[in-house]
Coordinates of C-alpha atoms in Angstrom, one line a residue:
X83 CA 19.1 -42.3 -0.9
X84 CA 19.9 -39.7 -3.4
X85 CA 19.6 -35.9 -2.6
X86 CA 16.6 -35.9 -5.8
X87 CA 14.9 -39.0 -4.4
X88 CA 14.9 -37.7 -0.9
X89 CA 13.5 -34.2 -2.3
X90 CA 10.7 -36.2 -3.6
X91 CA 9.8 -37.8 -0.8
X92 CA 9.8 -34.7 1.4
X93 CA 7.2 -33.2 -1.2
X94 CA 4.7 -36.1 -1.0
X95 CA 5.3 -36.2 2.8
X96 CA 4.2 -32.6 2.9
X97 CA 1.5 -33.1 0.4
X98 CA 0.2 -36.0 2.8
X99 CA 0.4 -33.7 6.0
X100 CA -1.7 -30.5 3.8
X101 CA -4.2 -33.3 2.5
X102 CA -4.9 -35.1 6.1
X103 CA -4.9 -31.3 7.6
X104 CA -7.7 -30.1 5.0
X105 CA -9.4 -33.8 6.2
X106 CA -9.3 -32.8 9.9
X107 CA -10.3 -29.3 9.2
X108 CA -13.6 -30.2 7.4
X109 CA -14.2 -33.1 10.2
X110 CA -14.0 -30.5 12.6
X111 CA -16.0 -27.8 11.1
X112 CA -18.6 -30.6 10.0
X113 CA -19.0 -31.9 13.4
X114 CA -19.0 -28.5 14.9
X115 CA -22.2 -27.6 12.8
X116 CA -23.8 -30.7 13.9
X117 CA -23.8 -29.8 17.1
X118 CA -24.9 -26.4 16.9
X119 CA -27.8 -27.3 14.9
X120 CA -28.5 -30.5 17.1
X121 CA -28.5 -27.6 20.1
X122 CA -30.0 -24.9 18.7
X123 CA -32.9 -27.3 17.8
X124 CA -33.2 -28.3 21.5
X125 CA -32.9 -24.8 22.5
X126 CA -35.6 -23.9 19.9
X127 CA -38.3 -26.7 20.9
X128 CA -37.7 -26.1 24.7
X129 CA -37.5 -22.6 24.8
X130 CA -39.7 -21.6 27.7
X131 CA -42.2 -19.6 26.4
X132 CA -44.4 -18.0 24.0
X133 CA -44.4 -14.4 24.7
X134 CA -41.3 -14.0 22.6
X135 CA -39.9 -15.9 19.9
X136 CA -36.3 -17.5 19.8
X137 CA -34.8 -15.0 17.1
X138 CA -36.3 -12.1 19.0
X139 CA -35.2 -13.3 22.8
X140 CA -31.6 -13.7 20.4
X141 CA -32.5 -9.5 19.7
X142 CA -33.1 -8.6 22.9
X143 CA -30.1 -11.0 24.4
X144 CA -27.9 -9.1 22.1
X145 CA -29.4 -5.5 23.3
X146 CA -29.3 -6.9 26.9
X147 CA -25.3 -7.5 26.9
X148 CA -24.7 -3.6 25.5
X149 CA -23.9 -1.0 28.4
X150 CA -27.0 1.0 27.5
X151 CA -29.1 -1.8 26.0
X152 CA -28.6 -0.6 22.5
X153 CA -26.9 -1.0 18.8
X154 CA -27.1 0.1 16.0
X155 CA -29.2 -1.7 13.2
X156 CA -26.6 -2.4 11.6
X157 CA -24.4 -4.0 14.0
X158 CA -27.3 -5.7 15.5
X159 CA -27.5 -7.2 11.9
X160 CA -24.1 -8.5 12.3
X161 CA -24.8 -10.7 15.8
X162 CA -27.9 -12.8 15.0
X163 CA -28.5 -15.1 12.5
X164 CA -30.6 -13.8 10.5
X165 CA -30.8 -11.7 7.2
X166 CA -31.1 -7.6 7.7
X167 CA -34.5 -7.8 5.9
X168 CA -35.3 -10.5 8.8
X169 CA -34.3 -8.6 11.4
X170 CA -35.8 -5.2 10.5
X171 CA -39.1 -7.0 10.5
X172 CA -38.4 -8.9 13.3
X173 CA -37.2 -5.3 15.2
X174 CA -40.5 -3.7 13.9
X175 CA -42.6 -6.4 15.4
X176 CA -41.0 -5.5 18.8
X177 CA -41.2 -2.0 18.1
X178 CA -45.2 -2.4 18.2
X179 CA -44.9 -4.7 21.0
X180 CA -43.2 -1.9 23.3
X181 CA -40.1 -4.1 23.4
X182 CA -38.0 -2.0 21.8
X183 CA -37.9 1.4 20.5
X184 CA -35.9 2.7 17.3
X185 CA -34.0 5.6 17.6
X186 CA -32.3 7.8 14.8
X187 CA -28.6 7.7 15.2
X188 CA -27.1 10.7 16.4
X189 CA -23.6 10.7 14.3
X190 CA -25.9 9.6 10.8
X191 CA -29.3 10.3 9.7
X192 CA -29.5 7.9 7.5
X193 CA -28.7 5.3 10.8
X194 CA -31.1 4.1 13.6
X195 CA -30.4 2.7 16.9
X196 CA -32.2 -0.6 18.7
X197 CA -33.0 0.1 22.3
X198 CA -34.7 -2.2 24.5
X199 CA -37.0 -0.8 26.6
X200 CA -37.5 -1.8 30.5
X201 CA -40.6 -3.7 29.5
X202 CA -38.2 -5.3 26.8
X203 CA -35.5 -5.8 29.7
X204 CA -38.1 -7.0 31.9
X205 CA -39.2 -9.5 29.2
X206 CA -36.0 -11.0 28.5
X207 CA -34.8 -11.5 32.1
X208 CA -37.8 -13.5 33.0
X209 CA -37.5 -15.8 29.9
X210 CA -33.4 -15.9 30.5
X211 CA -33.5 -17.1 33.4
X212 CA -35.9 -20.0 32.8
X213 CA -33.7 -20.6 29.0
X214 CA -30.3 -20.8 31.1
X215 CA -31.8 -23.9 32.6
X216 CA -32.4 -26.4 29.4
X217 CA -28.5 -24.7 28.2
X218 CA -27.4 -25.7 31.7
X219 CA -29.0 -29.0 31.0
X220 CA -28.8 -29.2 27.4
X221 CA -24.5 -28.5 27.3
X222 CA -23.7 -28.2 30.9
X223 CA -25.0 -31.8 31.1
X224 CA -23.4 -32.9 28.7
X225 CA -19.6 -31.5 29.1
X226 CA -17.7 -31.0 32.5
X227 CA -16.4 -27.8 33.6
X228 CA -12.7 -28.6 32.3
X229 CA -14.7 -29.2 28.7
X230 CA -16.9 -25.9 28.6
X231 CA -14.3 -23.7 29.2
X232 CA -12.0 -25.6 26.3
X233 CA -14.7 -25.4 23.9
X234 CA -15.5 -21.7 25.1
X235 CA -11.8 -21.0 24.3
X236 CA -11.8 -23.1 21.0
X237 CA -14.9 -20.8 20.1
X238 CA -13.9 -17.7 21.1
X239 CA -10.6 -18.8 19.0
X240 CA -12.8 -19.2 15.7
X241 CA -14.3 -15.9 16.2
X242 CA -11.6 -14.2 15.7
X243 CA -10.4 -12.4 13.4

């Protein structure tokens, strides 16, 4: 084979490779998705109880896993799911609920802190513990132990930055 032919072969063999890669990657990602809404909707329909809704137990979750139970609007904004208008409604309506209280940010004015307040801790510990059940059964059912901690890796891999 000549040195120009074999050149041209290389380049489609590498054009293949980035083509069936790009195919993987959006099979991945698409079945990825389906399976967090597919959860999330089972999480969402079996969540244990009324007192609280899902996106704010996902508020006081993220609160709960902070060494003083708090964050910053802001940042709080960047771990749930929903838009900052969303969640500044969503904080007020546990503001009024004595769930949480908001706090102006020491370092900036113009900031406010989230703290959950022991009846907000109080709250979310009695609805955890009955939620970690349907996960338990929901993924833990589901996967074995070699297969959560994979896809807990593969996860924490995405998030990254």
């Amino acid at each position: 084979m000549r040195t120009d032919e074999r050149a041209g072969t290389d380049e489609r063999d590498r054009a293949t490779r980035r083509a069936s890669a790009r195919v993987n990657a959006v099979s991945a990602w698409e079945s990825l998705f389906r399976a967090q809404v597919a959860v999330m909707r089972t999480l969402a329909a079996e969540f244990p109880t009324r007192d609280i809704s899902f996106n704010e137990y996902d508020v006081l979750f993220n609160l709960s896993r902070q060494p003083d139970r708090s964050l910053r609007l802001r940042d709080l904004n960047k771990h749930v799911l929903l838009t900052q208008p969303s969640v500044s409604r969503l904080v007020d309506r546990l503001v009024a609920r004595g769930l949480v209280a908001k706090c102006p940010e020491p370092s900036d004015a113009r900031g406010t802190v989230i703290r959950m307040t022991d009846s907000g801790f109080e709250m979310f510990r009695r609805v955890a513990v009955e939620h970690m059940r349907t996960i338990t059964e929901r993924v833990g059912g589901r996967l074995d132990a070699d297969e959560l901690e994979r896809l807990a890796e593969l996860c924490d891999k995405l998030r990254s930055e």
